[in-house]
Coordinates of C-alpha atoms and ligand atoms in Angstrom, one line a residue:
M1 CA 0.0 0.0 0.0
N2 CA 2.6 2.5 1.1
S3 CA 5.8 1.4 -0.6
G4 CA 7.3 4.9 -0.2
S5 CA 7.5 4.8 3.5
Q6 CA 8.7 1.2 3.4
E7 CA 11.5 2.2 1.2
M8 CA 12.3 5.2 3.5
R9 CA 12.5 2.9 6.5
T10 CA 14.8 0.5 4.8
R11 CA 17.1 3.2 3.7
R12 CA 17.4 4.7 7.2
Q13 CA 18.7 1.4 8.7
H14 CA 22.4 1.7 9.0
P15 CA 24.4 -1.4 8.3
V16 CA 27.0 -0.7 11.0
T17 CA 24.7 -1.2 13.9
Q18 CA 23.8 -4.7 12.6
N19 CA 27.3 -6.1 12.4
S20 CA 29.1 -4.6 15.3
P21 CA 29.9 -7.4 17.7
S22 CA 32.2 -5.5 20.0
L23 CA 29.9 -2.5 20.4
A24 CA 26.6 -4.3 20.3
I25 CA 26.5 -4.9 24.0
S26 CA 27.7 -1.6 25.2
C27 CA 25.8 0.8 23.0
T28 CA 23.3 -0.7 20.7
A29 CA 20.2 -2.8 21.4
K30 CA 18.6 -5.3 19.1
L31 CA 17.9 -3.3 16.0
P32 CA 14.3 -2.2 16.1
Q33 CA 12.2 -1.7 13.0
D34 CA 12.0 2.0 13.4
V35 CA 15.6 3.0 14.0
Q36 CA 16.2 6.4 12.5
I37 CA 19.6 7.8 11.6
S38 CA 19.4 11.3 10.3
P39 CA 21.9 14.0 9.5
I40 CA 21.6 17.1 11.7
T41 CA 22.7 19.9 9.5
G42 CA 21.3 21.2 6.3
D43 CA 18.5 23.2 8.0
D44 CA 20.4 26.4 8.5
E45 CA 17.5 28.7 8.2
R46 CA 19.4 31.7 9.4
G47 CA 22.1 31.1 6.8
D48 CA 24.8 32.4 9.0
F49 CA 26.9 29.3 9.1
N50 CA 28.7 27.3 6.5
S51 CA 28.4 23.6 6.6
N52 CA 29.7 23.1 3.2
N53 CA 32.4 20.4 2.9
D54 CA 34.3 22.5 0.4
S55 CA 35.2 25.1 3.0
S56 CA 37.4 22.7 5.0
A57 CA 38.7 19.1 5.1
S58 CA 35.4 17.9 6.7
G59 CA 34.8 15.8 3.6
L60 CA 37.6 13.6 4.8
L61 CA 36.4 13.3 8.3
K62 CA 35.0 10.2 9.9
T63 CA 31.3 10.1 10.7
L64 CA 30.0 10.5 14.2
H65 CA 26.8 9.2 15.7
I66 CA 25.1 10.8 18.7
S67 CA 21.9 9.7 20.4
T68 CA 18.7 11.4 19.4
R69 CA 18.2 12.0 23.1
L70 CA 21.5 13.6 23.9
M71 CA 20.4 17.3 23.8
D72 CA 17.1 16.7 25.7
D73 CA 18.8 14.6 28.4
F74 CA 21.6 17.2 28.8
L75 CA 19.1 20.0 29.0
A76 CA 17.1 18.1 31.7
L77 CA 20.2 17.7 33.9
S78 CA 21.2 21.3 33.3
K79 CA 17.8 22.5 34.4
S80 CA 18.6 23.9 37.8
N81 CA 21.6 25.8 36.5
T82 CA 19.6 27.1 33.5
E83 CA 17.0 28.5 35.8
K84 CA 19.7 30.4 37.7
D85 CA 21.1 31.7 34.3
L86 CA 24.3 29.5 34.8
E87 CA 25.9 27.5 32.1
T88 CA 26.4 23.7 32.3
C89 CA 29.0 21.7 30.4
G90 CA 29.6 18.0 29.7
I91 CA 32.3 16.0 27.9
L92 CA 31.5 13.4 25.2
G93 CA 33.3 10.1 24.9
A94 CA 33.0 7.8 21.8
H95 CA 34.0 4.4 20.6
L96 CA 35.6 4.3 17.2
Q97 CA 34.0 1.4 15.3
E98 CA 35.8 -0.3 12.4
K99 CA 38.1 2.7 12.1
E100 CA 35.4 4.7 10.4
T101 CA 32.5 5.7 12.7
F102 CA 32.6 7.3 16.2
Y103 CA 29.7 6.3 18.4
V104 CA 29.2 8.7 21.3
T105 CA 28.3 6.5 24.2
T106 CA 29.3 8.5 27.3
L107 CA 28.4 11.9 28.6
V108 CA 30.4 12.9 31.6
I109 CA 29.4 16.0 33.6
P110 CA 32.5 17.1 35.4
K111 CA 32.7 19.2 38.5
Q112 CA 32.5 22.7 37.2
E113 CA 32.3 26.4 37.8
S114 CA 30.1 28.5 35.7
T115 CA 28.6 31.9 35.1
S116 CA 25.9 33.1 32.7
N117 CA 28.3 33.1 29.7
S118 CA 31.1 30.7 30.7
C119 CA 31.7 27.3 32.1
Q120 CA 35.0 25.8 33.3
A121 CA 35.4 22.1 34.1
I122 CA 37.5 21.4 37.2
N123 CA 39.3 18.1 38.2
E124 CA 39.3 17.2 34.5
E125 CA 41.6 14.3 35.3
E126 CA 38.5 12.5 36.7
V127 CA 37.1 12.6 33.1
Y128 CA 40.3 11.4 31.6
A129 CA 40.3 8.5 34.0
I130 CA 36.8 7.4 32.9
H131 CA 37.8 7.7 29.3
S132 CA 40.9 5.7 29.5
E133 CA 39.2 3.0 31.7
R134 CA 36.6 2.6 28.9
S135 CA 38.9 3.2 25.9
L136 CA 36.9 6.2 24.8
C137 CA 38.0 9.1 22.6
P138 CA 37.2 12.6 23.8
V139 CA 35.3 13.6 20.6
G140 CA 33.7 16.8 21.9
W141 CA 31.8 18.7 24.5
I142 CA 28.4 20.1 25.1
H143 CA 27.3 23.2 27.0
T144 CA 24.3 25.4 27.5
H145 CA 23.7 29.0 26.8
P146 CA 21.0 29.6 29.3
S147 CA 20.1 33.1 28.1
Q148 CA 22.4 33.8 25.1
S149 CA 21.8 32.8 21.5
C150 CA 23.3 29.7 19.8
F151 CA 26.8 30.5 18.8
M152 CA 30.5 29.9 19.7
S153 CA 32.0 32.6 21.9
S154 CA 35.7 33.3 21.7
I155 CA 36.1 31.5 25.0
D156 CA 34.2 28.5 23.5
L157 CA 36.5 28.5 20.5
H158 CA 39.6 28.4 22.8
T159 CA 38.0 25.6 24.9
H160 CA 37.2 23.7 21.8
Y161 CA 40.6 24.0 20.1
P162 CA 42.5 21.3 22.1
Y163 CA 39.7 18.8 21.4
Q164 CA 40.1 19.3 17.7
V165 CA 43.9 19.1 17.9
M166 CA 43.5 15.7 19.6
V167 CA 40.7 14.4 17.4
P168 CA 40.1 16.2 14.0
E169 CA 36.4 15.1 14.1
A170 CA 35.8 16.8 17.5
F171 CA 32.7 18.9 17.8
A172 CA 31.1 21.3 20.2
I173 CA 27.4 21.3 20.9
V174 CA 25.8 24.5 22.1
V175 CA 22.3 24.1 23.5
A176 CA 20.4 27.4 23.7
P177 CA 16.9 26.9 25.0
T178 CA 16.0 30.6 24.6
D179 CA 17.1 30.9 21.0
A180 CA 14.0 30.7 18.9
S181 CA 15.7 30.2 15.6
R182 CA 18.3 27.6 16.7
S183 CA 17.8 25.6 19.9
F184 CA 21.1 23.8 19.4
G185 CA 24.1 23.8 17.1
I186 CA 27.0 21.4 16.4
F187 CA 30.1 23.2 15.5
R188 CA 33.8 22.8 14.7
L189 CA 36.6 25.1 13.9
S190 CA 37.2 25.4 10.1
D191 CA 40.4 23.6 9.1
P192 CA 42.9 25.0 8.3
G193 CA 41.4 28.5 8.6
G194 CA 40.0 28.6 12.1
M195 CA 42.5 26.1 13.5
K196 CA 45.4 28.4 12.5
I197 CA 43.7 31.5 14.1
L198 CA 43.3 29.6 17.4
R199 CA 46.8 28.1 17.3
E200 CA 48.2 31.7 17.0
C201 CA 45.9 33.5 19.4
Q202 CA 47.4 34.2 22.8
E203 CA 44.5 36.1 24.2
D204 CA 42.1 35.0 26.9
G205 CA 38.8 36.2 28.2
F206 CA 36.2 37.4 25.6
H207 CA 38.0 39.0 22.6
P208 CA 37.4 39.4 18.9
H209 CA 39.1 37.1 16.3
K210 CA 40.0 38.1 12.8
G211 CA 38.5 35.9 10.1
P212 CA 40.8 33.4 8.4
E213 CA 42.9 34.7 5.5
D214 CA 41.2 32.3 3.0
G215 CA 37.8 34.0 3.6
S216 CA 36.3 30.9 5.4
P217 CA 34.4 31.4 8.6
I218 CA 36.4 30.7 11.8
Y219 CA 33.9 28.0 12.8
E220 CA 31.2 26.1 11.0
L221 CA 28.3 23.6 11.4
C222 CA 29.4 20.0 11.3
S223 CA 28.1 18.0 8.4
N224 CA 29.4 14.6 9.5
V225 CA 27.3 14.2 12.8
Y226 CA 24.2 12.0 12.7
Q227 CA 21.5 11.5 15.2
N228 CA 20.9 7.8 15.8
S229 CA 17.7 6.7 17.6
N230 CA 19.2 3.3 18.4
L231 CA 22.3 4.5 20.1
R232 CA 22.3 4.2 23.9
F233 CA 24.5 6.4 26.0
E234 CA 25.4 6.6 29.6
I235 CA 25.5 9.8 31.7
I236 CA 28.1 10.0 34.5
D237 CA 27.5 13.0 36.7
L238 CA 30.5 13.9 38.8
R239 CA 29.1 17.0 40.3
S240 CA 27.6 15.5 43.5
Ligands
ZN1 ZN1 29.3 29.1 25.0
ZN2 ZN1 41.5 34.0 20.7

């Protein structure tokens, strides 16, 4: 009767989740019929970010999968801070599967100090210990903008830079519940443009950055991150 939707459902099933013995136990359940894997970008209604692969080396990057629930779950555990206009941050750990796809399976909420426009993890070695225990790659971080719009501040860019030095695929998720036009964004520094600016910048605190010489934006939306409705992830909250 409705062969169109059948076809759509088949196309959305991702082969990796079906033949991944090492990861099957830790982060995927038995594949349900309605698993959905969808790219996140491509809906840049404001048009103020470039997620075009031509602007950087992102066409060569490995794919990353995050849980469909990640942003909502993170927002829920940030609630009491958000109500006080304080940021919250978390660090994302992933398994690399068959050398080609990162599955984000762990969100660690470190002990932290925050204001309305900044958030600083403390005792980060606790996070490193969890990652090394579980053989996870630190592929990115997530933080709220409780009252600001969805963008990467200069401090955010400096926080993000070492992640992207370590793992070229690393991304930063900004969750901005009060931004009506973009409630979340998944960003990375453009490479080489933005990476070079950050490598050479010695300033701290909030400060302006010049745009890269090649005319690219300093940071861009990721085009290689997918939301996966079948990916389980664990939250480890170190705050209490
Ligand atoms: Zn921020
Ligand atoms: Zn700077």
